[in-house]
mmCIF file of C-alpha atoms in Angstrom:
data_model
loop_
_atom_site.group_PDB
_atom_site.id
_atom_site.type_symbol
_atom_site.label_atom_id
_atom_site.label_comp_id
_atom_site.label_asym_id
_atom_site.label_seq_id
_atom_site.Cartn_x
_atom_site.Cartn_y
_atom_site.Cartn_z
ATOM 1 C CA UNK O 1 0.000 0.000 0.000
ATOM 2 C CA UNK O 2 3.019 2.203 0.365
ATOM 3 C CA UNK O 3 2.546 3.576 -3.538
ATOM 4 C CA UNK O 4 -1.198 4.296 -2.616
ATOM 5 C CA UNK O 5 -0.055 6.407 0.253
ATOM 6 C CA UNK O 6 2.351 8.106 -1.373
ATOM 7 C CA UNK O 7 0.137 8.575 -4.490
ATOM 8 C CA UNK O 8 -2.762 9.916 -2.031
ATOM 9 C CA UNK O 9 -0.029 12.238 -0.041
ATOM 10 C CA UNK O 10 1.148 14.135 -3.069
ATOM 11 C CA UNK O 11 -3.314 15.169 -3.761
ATOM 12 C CA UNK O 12 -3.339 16.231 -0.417
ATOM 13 C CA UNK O 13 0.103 17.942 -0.732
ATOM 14 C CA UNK O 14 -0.796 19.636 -4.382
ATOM 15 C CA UNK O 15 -4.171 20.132 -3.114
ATOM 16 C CA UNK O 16 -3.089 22.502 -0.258
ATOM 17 C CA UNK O 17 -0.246 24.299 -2.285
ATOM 18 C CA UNK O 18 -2.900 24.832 -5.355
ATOM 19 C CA UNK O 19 -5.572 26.544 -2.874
ATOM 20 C CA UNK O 20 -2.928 28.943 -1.414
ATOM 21 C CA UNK O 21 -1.962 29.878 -5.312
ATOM 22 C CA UNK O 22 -5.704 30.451 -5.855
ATOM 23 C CA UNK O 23 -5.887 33.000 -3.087
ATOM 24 C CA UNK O 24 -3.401 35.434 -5.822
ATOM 25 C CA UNK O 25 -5.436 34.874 -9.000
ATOM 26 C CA UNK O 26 -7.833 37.269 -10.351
ATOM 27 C CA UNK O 27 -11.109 35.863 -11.952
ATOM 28 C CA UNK O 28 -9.381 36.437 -15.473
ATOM 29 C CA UNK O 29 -6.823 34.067 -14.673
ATOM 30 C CA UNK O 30 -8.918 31.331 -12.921
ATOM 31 C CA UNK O 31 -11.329 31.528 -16.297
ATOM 32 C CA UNK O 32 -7.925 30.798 -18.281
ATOM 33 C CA UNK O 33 -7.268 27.828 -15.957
ATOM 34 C CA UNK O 34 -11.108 26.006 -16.043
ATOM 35 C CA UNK O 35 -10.359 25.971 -19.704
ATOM 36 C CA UNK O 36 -6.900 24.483 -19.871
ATOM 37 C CA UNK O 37 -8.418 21.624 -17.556
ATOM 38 C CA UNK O 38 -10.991 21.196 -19.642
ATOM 39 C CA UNK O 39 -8.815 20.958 -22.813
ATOM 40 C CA UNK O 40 -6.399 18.810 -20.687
ATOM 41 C CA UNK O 41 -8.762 16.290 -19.513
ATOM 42 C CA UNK O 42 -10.319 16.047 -23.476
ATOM 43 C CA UNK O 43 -6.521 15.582 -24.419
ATOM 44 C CA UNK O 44 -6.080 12.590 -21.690
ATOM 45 C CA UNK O 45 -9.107 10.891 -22.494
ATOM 46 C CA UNK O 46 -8.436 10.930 -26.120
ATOM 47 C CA UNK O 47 -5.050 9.411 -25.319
ATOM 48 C CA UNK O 48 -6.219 6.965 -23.026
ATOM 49 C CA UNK O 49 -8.954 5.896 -25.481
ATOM 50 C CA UNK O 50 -6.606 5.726 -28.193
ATOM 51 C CA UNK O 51 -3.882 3.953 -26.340
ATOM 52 C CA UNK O 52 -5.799 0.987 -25.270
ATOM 53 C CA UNK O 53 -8.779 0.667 -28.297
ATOM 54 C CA UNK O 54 -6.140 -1.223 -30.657
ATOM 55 C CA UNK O 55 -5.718 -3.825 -27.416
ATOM 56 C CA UNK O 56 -9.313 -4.573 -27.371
ATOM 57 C CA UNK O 57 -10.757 -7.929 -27.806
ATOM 58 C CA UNK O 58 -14.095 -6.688 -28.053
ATOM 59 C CA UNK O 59 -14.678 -3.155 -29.859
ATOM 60 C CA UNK O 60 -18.356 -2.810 -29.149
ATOM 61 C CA UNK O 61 -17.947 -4.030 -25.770
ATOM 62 C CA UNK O 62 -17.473 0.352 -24.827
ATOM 63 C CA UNK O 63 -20.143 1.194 -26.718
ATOM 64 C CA UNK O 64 -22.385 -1.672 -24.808
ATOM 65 C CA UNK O 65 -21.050 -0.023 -21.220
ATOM 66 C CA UNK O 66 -21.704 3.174 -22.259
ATOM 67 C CA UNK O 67 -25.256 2.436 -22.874
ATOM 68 C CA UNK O 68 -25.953 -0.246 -20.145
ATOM 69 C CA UNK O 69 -23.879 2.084 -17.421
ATOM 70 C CA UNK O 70 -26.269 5.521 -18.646
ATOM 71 C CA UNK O 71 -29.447 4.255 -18.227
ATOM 72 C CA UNK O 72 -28.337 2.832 -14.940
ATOM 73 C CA UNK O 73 -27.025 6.334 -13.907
ATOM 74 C CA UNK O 74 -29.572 8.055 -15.137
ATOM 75 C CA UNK O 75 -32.175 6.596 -12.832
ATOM 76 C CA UNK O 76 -29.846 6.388 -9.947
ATOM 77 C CA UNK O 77 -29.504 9.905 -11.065
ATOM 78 C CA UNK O 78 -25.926 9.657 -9.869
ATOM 79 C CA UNK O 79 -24.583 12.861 -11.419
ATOM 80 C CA UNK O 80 -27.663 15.448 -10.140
ATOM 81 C CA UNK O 81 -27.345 13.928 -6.913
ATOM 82 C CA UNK O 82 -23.472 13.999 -6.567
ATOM 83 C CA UNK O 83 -23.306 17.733 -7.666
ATOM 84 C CA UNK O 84 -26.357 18.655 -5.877
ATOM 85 C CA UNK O 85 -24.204 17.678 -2.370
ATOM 86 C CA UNK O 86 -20.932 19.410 -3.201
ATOM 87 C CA UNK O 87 -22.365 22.745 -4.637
ATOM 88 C CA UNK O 88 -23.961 23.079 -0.891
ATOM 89 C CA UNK O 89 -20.383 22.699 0.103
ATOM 90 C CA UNK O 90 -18.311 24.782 -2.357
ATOM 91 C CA UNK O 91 -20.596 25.964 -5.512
ATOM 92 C CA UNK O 92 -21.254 24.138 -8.697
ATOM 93 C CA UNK O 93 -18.102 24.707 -9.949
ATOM 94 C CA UNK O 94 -16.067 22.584 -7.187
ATOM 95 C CA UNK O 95 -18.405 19.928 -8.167
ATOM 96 C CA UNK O 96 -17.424 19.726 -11.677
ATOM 97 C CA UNK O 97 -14.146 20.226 -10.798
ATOM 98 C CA UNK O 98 -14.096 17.337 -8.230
ATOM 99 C CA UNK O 99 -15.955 15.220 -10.100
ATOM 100 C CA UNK O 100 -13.455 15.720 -13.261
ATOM 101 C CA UNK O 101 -9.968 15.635 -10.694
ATOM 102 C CA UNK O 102 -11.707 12.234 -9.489
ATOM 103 C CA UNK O 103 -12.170 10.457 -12.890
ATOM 104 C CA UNK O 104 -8.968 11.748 -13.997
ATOM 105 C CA UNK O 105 -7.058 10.479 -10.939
ATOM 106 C CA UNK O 106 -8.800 7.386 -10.506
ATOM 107 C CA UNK O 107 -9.916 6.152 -14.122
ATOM 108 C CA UNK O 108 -6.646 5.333 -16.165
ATOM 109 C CA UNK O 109 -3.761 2.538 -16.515
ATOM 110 C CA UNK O 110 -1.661 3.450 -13.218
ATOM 111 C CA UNK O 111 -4.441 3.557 -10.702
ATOM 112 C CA UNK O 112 -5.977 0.340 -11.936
ATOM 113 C CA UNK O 113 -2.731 -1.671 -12.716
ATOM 114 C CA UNK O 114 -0.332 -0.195 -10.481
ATOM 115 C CA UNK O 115 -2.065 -0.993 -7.165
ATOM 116 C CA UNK O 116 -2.410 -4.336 -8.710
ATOM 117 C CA UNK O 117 1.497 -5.054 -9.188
ATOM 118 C CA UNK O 118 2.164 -3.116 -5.983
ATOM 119 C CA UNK O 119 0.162 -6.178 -4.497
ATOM 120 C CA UNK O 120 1.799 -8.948 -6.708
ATOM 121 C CA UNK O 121 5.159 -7.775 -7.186
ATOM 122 C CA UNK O 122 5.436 -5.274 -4.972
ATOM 123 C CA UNK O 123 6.401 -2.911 -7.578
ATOM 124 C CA UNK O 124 5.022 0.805 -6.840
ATOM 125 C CA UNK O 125 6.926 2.350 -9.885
ATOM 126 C CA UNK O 126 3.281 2.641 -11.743
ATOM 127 C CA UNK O 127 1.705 4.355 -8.475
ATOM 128 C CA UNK O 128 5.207 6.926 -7.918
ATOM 129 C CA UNK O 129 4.667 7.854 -11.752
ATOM 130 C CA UNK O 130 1.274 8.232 -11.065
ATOM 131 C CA UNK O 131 2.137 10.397 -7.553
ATOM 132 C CA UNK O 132 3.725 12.914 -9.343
ATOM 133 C CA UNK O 133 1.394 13.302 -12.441
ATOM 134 C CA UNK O 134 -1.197 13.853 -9.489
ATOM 135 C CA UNK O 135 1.013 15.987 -7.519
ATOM 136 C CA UNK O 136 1.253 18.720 -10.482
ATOM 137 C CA UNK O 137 -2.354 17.862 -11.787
ATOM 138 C CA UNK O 138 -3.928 18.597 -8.091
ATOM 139 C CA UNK O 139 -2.208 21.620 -7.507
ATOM 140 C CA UNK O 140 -3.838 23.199 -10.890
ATOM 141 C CA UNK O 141 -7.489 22.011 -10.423
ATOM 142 C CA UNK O 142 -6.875 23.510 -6.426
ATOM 143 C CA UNK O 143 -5.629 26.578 -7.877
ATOM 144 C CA UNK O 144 -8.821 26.975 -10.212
ATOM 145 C CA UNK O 145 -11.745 25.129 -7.946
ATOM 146 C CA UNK O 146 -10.411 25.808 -4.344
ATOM 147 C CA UNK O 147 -9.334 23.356 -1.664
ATOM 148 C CA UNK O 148 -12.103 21.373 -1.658
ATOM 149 C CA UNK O 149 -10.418 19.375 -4.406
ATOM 150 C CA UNK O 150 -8.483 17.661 -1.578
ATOM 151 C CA UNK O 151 -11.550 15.469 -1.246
ATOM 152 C CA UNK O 152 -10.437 13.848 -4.481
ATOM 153 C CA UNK O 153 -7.021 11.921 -2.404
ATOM 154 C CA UNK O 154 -9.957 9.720 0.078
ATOM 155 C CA UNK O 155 -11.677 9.123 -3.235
ATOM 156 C CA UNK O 156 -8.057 7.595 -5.139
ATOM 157 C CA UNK O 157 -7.312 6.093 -1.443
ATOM 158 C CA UNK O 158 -10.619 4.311 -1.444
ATOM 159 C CA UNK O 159 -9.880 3.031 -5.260
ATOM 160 C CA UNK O 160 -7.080 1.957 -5.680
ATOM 161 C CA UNK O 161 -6.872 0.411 -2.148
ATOM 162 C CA UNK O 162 -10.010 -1.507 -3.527
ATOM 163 C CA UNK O 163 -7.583 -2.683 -6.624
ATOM 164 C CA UNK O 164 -4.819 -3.684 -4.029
ATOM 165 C CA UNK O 165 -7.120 -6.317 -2.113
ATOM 166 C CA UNK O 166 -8.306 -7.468 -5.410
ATOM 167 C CA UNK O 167 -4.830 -8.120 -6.297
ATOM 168 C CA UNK O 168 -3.835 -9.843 -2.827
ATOM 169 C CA UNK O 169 -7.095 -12.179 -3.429
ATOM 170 C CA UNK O 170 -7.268 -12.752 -6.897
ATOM 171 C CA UNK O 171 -4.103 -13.110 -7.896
ATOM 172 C CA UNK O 172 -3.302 -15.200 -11.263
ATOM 173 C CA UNK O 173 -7.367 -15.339 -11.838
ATOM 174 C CA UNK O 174 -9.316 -13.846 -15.067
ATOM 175 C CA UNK O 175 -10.219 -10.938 -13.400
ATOM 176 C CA UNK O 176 -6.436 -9.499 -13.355
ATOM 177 C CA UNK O 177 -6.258 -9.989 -16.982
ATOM 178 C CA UNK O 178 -4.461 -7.302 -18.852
ATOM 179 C CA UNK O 179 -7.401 -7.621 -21.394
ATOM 180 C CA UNK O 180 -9.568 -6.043 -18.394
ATOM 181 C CA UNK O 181 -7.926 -3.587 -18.033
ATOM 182 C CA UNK O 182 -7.715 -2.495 -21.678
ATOM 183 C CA UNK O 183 -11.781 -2.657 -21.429
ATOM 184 C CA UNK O 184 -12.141 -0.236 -18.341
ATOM 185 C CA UNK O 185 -9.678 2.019 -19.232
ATOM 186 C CA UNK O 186 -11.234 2.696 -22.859
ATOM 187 C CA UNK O 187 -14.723 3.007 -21.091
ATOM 188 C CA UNK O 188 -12.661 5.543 -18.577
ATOM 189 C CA UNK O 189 -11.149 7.606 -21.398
ATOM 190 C CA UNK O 190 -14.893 8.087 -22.818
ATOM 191 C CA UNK O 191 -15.980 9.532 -19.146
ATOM 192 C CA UNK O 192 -12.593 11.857 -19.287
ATOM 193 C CA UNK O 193 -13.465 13.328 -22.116
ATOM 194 C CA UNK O 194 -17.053 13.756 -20.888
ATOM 195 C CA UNK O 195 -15.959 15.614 -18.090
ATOM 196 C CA UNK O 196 -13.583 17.722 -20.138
ATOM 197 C CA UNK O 197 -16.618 18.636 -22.674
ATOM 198 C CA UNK O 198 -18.125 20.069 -19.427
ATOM 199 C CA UNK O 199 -15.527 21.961 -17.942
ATOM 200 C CA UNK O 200 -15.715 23.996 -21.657
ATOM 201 C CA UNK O 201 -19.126 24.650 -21.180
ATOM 202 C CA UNK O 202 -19.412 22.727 -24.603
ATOM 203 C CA UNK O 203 -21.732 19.807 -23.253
ATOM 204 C CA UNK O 204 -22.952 18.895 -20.029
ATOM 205 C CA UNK O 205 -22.540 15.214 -20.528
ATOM 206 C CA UNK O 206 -23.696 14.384 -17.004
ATOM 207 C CA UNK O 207 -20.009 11.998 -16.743
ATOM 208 C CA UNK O 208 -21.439 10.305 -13.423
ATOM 209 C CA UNK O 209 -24.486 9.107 -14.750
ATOM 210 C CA UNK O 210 -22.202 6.872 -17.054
ATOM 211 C CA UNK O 211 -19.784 5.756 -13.313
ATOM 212 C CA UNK O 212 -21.899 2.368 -13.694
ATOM 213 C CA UNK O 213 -20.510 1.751 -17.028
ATOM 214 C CA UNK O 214 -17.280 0.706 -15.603
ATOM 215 C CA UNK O 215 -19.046 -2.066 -14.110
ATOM 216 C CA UNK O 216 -20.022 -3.812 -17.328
ATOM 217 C CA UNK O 217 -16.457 -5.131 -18.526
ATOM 218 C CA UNK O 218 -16.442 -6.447 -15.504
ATOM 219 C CA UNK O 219 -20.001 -8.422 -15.350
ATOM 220 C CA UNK O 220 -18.826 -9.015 -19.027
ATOM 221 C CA UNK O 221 -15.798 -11.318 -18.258
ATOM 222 C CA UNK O 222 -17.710 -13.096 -15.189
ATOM 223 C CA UNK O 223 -20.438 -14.466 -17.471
ATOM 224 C CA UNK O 224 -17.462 -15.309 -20.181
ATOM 225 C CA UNK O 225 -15.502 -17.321 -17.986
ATOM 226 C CA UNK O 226 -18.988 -19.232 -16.724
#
């Protein structure tokens, strides 16, 4: 768990550093710096969709999450419900900001697989790479949305310490196949890129009303391997 700690510290660390920055900005400059994390999150979706597509054993499988996972949302109404209880804390724009910080810190290749080697290997060089990504990326979105982005560290804690037992206990089994991994983090891209369409005031997408779609690769490879 050491890499998740680490990983979690540098949030809370960039977090802290980014509100203090905040504190100096004018309104012009905070307006230049929703924008560049909405074009940043479109640009790390795209990647992370484009990375991992070609890997896919099943190309509709996405498009079958997407669908499944939005309906599901949708009448959970995950996304109204979610911003409804941060506004009251910080305003609607910490809750699109949290909500974006969260998918990106959360939904990509190092917090799903590197928790998983730190657990079989004990190799934590995915989750320090990932640390200081984080680091830099948390101070920005704390300088734009405030310090109530620090909130986003318990939600990567909670993750990828959820990946860490999966990889203690299922070790070797289907469900740590590199194949689903390729599946979530395609269906995670998507969501970025949601939540950067947002952020530029382009679309409100509604990207947690789609959180559910992450579950379908997963009910997807359970019913293959019965």
């Amino acid at each position: 768990m050491l890499g998740t700690i680490v990983n979690t510290g540098c949030i809370i660390v960039g977090s802290l550093v980014g509100s203090l920055i905040k504190k100096g900005l004018g309104e012009k400059y905070q307006t230049v710096l929703y924008y560049a994390m909405g074009l940043a999150a479109m640009a790390l979706g795209f990647n992370t969709f484009v990375q991992n597509m070609p890997k896919s054993e099943f190309p509709v499988l996405f498009i079958l999450s997407l669908a499944l996972g939005g309906i599901i949302g949708t009448a959970l109404d995950l996304d109204g419900r979610t911003k409804a209880l941060i506004a009251k804390r910080g305003g609607e724009g910490l809750a699109s900001g949290l909500i974006t910080a969260c998918l990106l810190f959360c939904v990509g290749t190092f917090s799903i697989v590197g928790p998983i080697l730190s657990a079989t290997t004990g190799d934590n060089t995915f989750l320090y790479t990932n640390a200081t990504l984080d680091l830099v990326t948390s101070m920005v979105f704390a300088a734009t949305y405030g310090i109530g982005i620090i909130v986003s560290a318990a939600v990567l804690f909670c993750w990828q310490g959820m990946f860490y037992l999966l990889g203690k206990l299922l070790a070797g089994s289907f469900l740590m196949q590199s194949t689903l991994v390729n599946e979530l983090s395609i269906v995670g891209g998507v969501l970025i890129v949601a939540s950067g369409l947002s952020l530029l005031n382009v679309k409100d997408c509604k990207p947690l009303n789609y959180l559910p779609a992450l579950l379908v690769p997963v009910l997807w490879f359970l019913i293959k391997a019965l």
